[in-house]
PDB file of N, CA and C in Angstrom:
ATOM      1  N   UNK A   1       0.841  -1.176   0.000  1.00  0.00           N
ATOM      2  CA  UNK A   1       0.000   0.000   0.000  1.00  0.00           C
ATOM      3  C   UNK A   1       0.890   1.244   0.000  1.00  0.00           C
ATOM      4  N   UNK A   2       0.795   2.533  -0.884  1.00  0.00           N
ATOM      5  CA  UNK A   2       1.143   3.151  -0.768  1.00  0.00           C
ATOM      6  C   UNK A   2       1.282   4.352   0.499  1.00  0.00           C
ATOM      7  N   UNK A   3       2.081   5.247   0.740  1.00  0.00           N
ATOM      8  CA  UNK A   3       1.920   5.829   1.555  1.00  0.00           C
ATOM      9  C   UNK A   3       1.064   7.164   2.201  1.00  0.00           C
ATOM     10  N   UNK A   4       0.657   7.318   0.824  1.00  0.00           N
ATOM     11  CA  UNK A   4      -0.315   8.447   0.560  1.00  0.00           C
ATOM     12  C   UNK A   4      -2.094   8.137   0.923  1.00  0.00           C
ATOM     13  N   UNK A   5      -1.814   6.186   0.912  1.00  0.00           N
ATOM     14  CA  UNK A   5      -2.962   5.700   1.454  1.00  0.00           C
ATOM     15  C   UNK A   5      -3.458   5.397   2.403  1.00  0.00           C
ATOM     16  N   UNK A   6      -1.702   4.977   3.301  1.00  0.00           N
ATOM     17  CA  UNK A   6      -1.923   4.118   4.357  1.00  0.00           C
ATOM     18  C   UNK A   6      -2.815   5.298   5.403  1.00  0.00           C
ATOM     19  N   UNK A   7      -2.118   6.859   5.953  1.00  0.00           N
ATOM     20  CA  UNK A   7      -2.232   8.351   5.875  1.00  0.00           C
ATOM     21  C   UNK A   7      -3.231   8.823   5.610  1.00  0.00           C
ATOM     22  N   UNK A   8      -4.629   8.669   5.950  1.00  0.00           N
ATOM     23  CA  UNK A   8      -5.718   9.807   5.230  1.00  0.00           C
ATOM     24  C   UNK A   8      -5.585  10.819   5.720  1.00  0.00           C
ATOM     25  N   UNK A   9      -5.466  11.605   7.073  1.00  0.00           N
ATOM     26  CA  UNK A   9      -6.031  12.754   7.311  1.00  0.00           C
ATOM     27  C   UNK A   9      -5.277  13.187   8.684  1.00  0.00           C
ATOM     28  N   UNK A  10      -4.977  13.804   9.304  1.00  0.00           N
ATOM     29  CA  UNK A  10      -4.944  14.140  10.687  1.00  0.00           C
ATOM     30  C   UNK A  10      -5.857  14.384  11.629  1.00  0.00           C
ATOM     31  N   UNK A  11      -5.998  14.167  12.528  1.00  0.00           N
ATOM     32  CA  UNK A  11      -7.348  14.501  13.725  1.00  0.00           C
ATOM     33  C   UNK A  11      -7.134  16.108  14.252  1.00  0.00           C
ATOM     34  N   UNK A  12      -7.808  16.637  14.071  1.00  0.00           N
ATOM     35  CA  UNK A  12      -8.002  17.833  14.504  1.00  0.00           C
ATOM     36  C   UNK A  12      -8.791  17.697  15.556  1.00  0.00           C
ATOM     37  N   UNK A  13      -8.376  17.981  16.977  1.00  0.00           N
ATOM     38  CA  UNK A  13      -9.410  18.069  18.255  1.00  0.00           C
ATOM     39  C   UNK A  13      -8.511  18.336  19.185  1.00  0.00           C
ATOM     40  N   UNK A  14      -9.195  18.469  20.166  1.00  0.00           N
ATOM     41  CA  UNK A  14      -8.343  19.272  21.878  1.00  0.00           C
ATOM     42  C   UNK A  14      -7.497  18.353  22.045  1.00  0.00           C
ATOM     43  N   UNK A  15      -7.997  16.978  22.166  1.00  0.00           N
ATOM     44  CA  UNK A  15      -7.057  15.990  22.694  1.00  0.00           C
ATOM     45  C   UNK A  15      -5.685  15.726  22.095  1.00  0.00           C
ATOM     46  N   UNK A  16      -5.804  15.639  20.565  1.00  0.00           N
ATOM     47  CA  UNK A  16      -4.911  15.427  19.499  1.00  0.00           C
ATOM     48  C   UNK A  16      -4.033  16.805  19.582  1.00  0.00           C
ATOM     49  N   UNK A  17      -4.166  18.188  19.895  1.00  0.00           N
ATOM     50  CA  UNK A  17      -3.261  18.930  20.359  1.00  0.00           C
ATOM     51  C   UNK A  17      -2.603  18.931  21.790  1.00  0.00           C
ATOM     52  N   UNK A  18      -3.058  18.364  22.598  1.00  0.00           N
ATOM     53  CA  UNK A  18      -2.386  18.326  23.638  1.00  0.00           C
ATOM     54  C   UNK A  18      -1.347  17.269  23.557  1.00  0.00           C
ATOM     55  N   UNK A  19      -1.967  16.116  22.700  1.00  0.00           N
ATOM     56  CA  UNK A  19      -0.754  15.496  22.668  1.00  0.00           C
ATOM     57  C   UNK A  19       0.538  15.318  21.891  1.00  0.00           C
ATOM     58  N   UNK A  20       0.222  16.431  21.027  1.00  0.00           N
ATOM     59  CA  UNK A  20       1.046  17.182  19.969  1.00  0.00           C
ATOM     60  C   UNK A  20       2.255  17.748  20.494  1.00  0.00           C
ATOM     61  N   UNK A  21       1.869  18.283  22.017  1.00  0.00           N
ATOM     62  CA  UNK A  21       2.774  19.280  22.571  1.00  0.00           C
ATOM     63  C   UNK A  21       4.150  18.354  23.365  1.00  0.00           C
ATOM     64  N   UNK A  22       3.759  16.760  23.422  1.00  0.00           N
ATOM     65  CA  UNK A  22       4.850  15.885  23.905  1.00  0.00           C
ATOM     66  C   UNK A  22       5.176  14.679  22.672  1.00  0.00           C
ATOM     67  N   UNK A  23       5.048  15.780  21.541  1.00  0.00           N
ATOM     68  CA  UNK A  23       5.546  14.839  20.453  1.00  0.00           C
ATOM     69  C   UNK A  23       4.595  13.720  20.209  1.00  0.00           C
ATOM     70  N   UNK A  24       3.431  13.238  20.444  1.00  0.00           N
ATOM     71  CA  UNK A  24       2.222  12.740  20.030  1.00  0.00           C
ATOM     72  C   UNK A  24       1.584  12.814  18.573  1.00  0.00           C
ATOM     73  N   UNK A  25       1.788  12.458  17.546  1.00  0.00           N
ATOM     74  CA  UNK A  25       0.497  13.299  16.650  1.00  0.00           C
ATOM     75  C   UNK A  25      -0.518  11.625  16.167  1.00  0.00           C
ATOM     76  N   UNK A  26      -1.943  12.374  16.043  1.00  0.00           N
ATOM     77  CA  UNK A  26      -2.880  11.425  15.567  1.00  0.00           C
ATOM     78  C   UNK A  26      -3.296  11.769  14.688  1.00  0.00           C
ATOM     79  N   UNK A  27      -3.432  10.099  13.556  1.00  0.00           N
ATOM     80  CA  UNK A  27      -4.026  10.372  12.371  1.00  0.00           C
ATOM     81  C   UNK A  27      -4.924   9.254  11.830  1.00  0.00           C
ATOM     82  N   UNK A  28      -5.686   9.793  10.980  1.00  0.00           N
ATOM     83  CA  UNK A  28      -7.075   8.845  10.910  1.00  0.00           C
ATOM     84  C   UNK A  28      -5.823   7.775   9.906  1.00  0.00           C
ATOM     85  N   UNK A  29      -6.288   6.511   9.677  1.00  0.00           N
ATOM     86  CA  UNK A  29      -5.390   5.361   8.803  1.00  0.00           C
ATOM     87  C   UNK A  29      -6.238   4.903   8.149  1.00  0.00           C
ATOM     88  N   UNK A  30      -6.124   4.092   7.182  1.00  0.00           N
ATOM     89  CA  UNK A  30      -6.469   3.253   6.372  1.00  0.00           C
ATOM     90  C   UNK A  30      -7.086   2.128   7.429  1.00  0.00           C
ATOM     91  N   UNK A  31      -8.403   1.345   6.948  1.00  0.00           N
ATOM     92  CA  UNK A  31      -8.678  -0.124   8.030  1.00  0.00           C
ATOM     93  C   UNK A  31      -7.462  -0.981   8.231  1.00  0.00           C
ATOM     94  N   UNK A  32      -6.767  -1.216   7.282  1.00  0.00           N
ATOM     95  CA  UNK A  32      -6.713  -2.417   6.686  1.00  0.00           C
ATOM     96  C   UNK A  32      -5.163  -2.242   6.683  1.00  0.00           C
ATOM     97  N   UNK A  33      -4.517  -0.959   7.673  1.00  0.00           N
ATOM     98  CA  UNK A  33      -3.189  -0.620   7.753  1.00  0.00           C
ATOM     99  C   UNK A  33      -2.658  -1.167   8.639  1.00  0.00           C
ATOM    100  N   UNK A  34      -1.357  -1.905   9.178  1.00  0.00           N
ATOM    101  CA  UNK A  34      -0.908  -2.463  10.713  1.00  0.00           C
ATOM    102  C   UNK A  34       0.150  -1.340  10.530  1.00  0.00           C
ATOM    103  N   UNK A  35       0.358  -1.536  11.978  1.00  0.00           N
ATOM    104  CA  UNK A  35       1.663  -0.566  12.923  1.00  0.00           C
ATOM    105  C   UNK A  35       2.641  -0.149  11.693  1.00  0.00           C
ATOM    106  N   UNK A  36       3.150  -1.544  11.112  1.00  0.00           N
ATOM    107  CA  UNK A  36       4.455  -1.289  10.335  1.00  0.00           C
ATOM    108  C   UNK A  36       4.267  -0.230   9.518  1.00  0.00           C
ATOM    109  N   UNK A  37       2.974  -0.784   8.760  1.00  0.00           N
ATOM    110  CA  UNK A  37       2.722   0.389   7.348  1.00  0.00           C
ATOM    111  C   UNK A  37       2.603   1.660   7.993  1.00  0.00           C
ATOM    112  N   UNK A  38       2.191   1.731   8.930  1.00  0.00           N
ATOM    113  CA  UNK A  38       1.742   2.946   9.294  1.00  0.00           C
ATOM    114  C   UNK A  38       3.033   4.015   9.678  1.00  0.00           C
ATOM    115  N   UNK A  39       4.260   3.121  10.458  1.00  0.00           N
ATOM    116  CA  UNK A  39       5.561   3.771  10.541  1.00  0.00           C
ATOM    117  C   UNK A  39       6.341   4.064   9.589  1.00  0.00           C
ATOM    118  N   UNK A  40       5.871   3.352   8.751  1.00  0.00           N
ATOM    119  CA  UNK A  40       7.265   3.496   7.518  1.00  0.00           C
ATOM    120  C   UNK A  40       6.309   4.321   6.336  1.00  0.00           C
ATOM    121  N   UNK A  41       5.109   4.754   6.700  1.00  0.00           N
ATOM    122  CA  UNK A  41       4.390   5.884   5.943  1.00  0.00           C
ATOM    123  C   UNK A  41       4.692   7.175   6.544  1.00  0.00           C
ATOM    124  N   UNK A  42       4.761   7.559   7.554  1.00  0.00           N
ATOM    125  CA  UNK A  42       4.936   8.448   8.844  1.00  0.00           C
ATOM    126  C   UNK A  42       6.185   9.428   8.234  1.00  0.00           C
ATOM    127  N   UNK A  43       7.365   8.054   8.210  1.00  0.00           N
ATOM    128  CA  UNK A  43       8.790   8.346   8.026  1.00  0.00           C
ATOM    129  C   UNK A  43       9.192   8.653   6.595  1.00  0.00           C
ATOM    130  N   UNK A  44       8.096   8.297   5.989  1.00  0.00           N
ATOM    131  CA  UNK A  44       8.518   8.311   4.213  1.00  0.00           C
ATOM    132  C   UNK A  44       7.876   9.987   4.075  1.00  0.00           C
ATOM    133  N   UNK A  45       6.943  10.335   4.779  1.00  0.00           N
ATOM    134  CA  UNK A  45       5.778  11.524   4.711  1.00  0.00           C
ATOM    135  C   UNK A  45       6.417  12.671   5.132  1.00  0.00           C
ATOM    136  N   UNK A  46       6.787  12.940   6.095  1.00  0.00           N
ATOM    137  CA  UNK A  46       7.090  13.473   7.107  1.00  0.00           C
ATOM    138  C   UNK A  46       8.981  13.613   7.410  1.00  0.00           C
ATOM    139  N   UNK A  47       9.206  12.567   6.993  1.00  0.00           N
ATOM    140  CA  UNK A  47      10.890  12.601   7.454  1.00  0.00           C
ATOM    141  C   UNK A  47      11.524  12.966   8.900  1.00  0.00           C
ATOM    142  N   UNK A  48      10.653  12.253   9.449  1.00  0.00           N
ATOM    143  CA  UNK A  48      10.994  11.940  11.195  1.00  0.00           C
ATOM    144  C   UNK A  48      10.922  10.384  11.533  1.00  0.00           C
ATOM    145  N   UNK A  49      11.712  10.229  12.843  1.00  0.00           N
ATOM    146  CA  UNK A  49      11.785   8.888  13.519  1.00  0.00           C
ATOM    147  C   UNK A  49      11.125   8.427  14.200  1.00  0.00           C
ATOM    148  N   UNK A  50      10.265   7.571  13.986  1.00  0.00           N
ATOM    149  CA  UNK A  50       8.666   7.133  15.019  1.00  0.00           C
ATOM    150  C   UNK A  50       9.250   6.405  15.970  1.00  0.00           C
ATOM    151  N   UNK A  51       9.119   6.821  17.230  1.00  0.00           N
ATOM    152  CA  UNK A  51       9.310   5.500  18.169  1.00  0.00           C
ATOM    153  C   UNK A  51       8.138   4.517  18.705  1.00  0.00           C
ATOM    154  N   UNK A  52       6.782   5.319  18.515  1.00  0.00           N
ATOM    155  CA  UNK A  52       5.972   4.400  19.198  1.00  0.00           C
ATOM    156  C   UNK A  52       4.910   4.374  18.027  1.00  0.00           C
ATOM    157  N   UNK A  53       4.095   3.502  17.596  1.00  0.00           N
ATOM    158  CA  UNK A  53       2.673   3.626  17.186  1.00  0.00           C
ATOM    159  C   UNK A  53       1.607   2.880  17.825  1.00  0.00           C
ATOM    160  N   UNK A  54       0.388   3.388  18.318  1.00  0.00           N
ATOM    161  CA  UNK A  54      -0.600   2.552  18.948  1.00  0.00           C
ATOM    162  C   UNK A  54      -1.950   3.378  18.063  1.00  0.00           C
ATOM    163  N   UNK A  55      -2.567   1.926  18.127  1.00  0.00           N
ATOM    164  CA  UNK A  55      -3.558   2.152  16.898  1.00  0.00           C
ATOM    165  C   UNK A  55      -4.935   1.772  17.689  1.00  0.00           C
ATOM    166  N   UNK A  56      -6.399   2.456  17.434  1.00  0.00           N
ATOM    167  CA  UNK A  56      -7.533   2.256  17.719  1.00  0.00           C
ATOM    168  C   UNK A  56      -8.584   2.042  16.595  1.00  0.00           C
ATOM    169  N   UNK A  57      -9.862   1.453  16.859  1.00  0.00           N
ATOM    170  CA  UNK A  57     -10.651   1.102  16.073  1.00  0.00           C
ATOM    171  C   UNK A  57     -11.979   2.057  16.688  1.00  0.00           C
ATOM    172  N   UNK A  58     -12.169   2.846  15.676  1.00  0.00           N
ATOM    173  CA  UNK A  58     -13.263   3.963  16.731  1.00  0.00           C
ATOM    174  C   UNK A  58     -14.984   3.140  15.759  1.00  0.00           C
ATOM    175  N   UNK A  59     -15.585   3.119  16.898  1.00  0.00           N
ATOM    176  CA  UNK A  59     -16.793   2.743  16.867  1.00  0.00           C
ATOM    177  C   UNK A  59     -17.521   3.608  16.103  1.00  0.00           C
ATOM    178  N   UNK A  60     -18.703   2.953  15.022  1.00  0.00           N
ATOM    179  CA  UNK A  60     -19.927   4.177  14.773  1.00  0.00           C
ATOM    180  C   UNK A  60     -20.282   4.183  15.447  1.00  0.00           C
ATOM    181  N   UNK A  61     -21.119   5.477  15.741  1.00  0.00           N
ATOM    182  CA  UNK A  61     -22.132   6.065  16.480  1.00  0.00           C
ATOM    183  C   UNK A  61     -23.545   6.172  16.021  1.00  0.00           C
ATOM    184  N   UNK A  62     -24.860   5.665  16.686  1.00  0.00           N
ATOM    185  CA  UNK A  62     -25.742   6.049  16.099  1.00  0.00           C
ATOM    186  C   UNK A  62     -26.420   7.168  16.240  1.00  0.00           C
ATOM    187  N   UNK A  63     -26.989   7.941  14.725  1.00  0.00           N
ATOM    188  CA  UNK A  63     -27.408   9.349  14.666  1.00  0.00           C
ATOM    189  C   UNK A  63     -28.565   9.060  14.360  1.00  0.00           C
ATOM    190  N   UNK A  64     -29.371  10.751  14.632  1.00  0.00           N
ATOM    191  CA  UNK A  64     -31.032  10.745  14.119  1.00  0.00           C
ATOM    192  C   UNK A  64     -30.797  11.756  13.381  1.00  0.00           C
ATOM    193  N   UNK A  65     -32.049  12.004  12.747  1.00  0.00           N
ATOM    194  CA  UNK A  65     -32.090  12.885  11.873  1.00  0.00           C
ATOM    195  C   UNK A  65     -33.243  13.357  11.383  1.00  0.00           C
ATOM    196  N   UNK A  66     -34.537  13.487  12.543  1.00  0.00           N
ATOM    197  CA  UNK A  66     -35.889  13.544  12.236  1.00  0.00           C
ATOM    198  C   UNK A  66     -36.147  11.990  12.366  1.00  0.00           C
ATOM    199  N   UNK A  67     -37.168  11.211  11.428  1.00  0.00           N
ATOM    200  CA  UNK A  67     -37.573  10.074  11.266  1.00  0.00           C
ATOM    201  C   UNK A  67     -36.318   9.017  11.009  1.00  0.00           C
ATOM    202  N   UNK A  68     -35.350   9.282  10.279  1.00  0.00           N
ATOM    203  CA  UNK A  68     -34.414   8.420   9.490  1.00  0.00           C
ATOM    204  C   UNK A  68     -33.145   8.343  10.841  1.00  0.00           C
ATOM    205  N   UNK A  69     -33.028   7.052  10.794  1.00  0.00           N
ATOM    206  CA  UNK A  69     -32.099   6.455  11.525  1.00  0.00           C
ATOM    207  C   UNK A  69     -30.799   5.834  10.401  1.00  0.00           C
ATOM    208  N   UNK A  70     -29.571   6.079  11.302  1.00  0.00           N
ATOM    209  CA  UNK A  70     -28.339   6.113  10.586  1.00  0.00           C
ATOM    210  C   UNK A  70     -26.864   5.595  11.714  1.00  0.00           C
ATOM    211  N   UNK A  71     -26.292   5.221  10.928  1.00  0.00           N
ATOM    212  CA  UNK A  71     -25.307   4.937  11.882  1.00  0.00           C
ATOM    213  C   UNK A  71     -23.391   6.062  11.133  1.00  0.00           C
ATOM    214  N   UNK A  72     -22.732   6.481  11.654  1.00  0.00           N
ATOM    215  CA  UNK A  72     -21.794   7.183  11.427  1.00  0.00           C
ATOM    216  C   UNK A  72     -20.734   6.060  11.208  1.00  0.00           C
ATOM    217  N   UNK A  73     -19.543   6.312  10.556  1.00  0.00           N
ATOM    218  CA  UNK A  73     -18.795   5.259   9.995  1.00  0.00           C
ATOM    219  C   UNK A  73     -17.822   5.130  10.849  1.00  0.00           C
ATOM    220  N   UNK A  74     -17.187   3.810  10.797  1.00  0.00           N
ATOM    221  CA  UNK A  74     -16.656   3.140  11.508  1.00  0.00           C
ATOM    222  C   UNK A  74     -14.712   3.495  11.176  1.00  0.00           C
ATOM    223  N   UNK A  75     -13.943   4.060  12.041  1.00  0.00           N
ATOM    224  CA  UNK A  75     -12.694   3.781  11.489  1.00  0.00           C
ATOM    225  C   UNK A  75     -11.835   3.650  12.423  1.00  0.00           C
ATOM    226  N   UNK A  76     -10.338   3.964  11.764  1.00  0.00           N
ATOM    227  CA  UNK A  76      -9.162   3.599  12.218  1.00  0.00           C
ATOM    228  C   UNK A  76      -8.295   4.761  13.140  1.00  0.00           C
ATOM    229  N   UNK A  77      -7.620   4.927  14.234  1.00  0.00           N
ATOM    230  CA  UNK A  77      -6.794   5.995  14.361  1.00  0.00           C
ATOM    231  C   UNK A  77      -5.570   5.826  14.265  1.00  0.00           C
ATOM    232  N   UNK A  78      -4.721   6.216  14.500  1.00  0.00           N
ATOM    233  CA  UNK A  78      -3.523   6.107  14.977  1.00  0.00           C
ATOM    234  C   UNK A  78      -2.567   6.915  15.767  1.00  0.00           C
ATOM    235  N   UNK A  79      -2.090   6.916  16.806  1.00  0.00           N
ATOM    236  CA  UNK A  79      -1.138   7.845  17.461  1.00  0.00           C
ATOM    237  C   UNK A  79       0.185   7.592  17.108  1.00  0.00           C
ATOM    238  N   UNK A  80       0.845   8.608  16.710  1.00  0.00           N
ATOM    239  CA  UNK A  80       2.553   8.508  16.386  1.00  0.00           C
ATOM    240  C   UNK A  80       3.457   9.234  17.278  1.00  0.00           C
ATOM    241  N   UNK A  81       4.314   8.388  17.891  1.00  0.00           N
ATOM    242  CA  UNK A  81       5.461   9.480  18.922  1.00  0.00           C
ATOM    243  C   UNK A  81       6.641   9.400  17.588  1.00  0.00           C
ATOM    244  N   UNK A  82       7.198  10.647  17.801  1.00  0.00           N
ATOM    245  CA  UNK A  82       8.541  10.775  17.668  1.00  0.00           C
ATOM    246  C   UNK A  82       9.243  10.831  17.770  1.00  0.00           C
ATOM    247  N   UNK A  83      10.812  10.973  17.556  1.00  0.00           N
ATOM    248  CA  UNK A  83      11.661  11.197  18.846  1.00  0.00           C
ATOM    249  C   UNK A  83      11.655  12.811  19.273  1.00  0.00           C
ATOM    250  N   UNK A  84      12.028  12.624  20.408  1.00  0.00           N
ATOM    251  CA  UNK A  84      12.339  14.420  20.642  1.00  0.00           C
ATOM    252  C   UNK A  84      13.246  15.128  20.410  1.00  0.00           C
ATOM    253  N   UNK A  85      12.380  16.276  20.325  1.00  0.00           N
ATOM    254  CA  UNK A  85      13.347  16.819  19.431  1.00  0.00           C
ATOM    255  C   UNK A  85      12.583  17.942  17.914  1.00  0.00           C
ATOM    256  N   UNK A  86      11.805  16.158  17.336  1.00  0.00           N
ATOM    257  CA  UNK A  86      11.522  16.293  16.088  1.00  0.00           C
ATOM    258  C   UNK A  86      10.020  16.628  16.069  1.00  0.00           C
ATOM    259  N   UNK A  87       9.210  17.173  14.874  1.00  0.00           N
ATOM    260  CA  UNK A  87       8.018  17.381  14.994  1.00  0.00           C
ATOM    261  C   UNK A  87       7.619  16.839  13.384  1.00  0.00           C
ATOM    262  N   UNK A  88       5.979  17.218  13.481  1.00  0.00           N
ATOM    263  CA  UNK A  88       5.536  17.149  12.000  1.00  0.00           C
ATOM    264  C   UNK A  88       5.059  18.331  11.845  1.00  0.00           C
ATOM    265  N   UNK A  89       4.797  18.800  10.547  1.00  0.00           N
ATOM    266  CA  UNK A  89       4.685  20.479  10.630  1.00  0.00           C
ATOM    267  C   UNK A  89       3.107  20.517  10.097  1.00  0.00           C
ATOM    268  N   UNK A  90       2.414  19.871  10.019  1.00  0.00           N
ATOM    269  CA  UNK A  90       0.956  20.006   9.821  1.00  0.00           C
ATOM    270  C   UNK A  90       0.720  20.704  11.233  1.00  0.00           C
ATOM    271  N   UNK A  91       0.841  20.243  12.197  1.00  0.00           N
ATOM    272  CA  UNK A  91       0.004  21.020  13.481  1.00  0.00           C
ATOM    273  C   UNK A  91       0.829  21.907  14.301  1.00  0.00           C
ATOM    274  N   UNK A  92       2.108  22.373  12.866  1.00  0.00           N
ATOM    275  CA  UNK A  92       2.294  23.924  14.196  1.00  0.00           C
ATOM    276  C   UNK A  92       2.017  25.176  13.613  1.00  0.00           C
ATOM    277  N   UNK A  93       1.354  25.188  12.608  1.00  0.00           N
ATOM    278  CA  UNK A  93       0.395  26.256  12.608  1.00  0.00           C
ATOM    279  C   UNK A  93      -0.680  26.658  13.468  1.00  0.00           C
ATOM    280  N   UNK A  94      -1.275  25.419  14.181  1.00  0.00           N
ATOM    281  CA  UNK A  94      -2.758  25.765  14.662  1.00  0.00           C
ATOM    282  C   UNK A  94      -2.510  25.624  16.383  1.00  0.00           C
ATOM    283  N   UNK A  95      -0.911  25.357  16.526  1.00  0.00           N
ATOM    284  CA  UNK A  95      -0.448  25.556  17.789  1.00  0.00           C
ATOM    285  C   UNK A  95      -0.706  26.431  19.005  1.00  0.00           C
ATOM    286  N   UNK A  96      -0.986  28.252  18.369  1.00  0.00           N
ATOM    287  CA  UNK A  96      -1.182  29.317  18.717  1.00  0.00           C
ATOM    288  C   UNK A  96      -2.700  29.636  18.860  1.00  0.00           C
ATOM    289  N   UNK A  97      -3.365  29.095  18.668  1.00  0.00           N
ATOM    290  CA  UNK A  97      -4.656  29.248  18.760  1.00  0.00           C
ATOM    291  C   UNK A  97      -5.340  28.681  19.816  1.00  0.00           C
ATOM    292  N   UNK A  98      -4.824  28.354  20.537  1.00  0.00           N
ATOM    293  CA  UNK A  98      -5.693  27.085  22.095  1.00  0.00           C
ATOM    294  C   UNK A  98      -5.942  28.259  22.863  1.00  0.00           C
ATOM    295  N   UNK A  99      -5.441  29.571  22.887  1.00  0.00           N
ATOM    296  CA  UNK A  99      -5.622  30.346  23.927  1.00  0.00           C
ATOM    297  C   UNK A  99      -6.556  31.228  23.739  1.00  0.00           C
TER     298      UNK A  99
END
């Protein structure tokens, strides 16, 4: 799998910046991605040294919507440490803004 696949998106939320600030970053993955792909996408992307990856399976949720019942989709996360030191530069733009 390529690396552009394994990689969809970054999580944007409170939690995912706080843990940004000890070298943490989370990103939504592919289902069907394990740890490895996911490090050696990280490192190919980014050009930093992952030391840790731990991965979650986030549950749908069910929504309403008037009469029509629905369920929200089911995916993947992933948390990436780096070493220190090093960062990814998607989330230090939006660094300055928590206050």
């Amino acid at each position: 799998m390529d690396a552009t696949q394994v990689i969809i998106r970054p999580v944007v939320s409170e939690k995912s910046y706080v843990l940004a600030a000890v070298d943490k970053y989370t990103f939504r993955v592919h289902p069907d991605a394990h740890k490895t792909e996911i490090r050696q996408a990280v490192e190919e992307l980014f050009e930093v040294h992952v030391v840790s990856v731990n991965t979650s399976s986030v549950k749908s949720k069910p929504k309403r919507r008037g009469i029509t019942k629905g369920r929200t989709r089911s995916w993947k996360k992933a948390i990436v440490q780096v070493r220190p030191g090093e960062s990814i530069p998607i989330f230090q733009g939006l660094q300055g803004l928590e206050g």
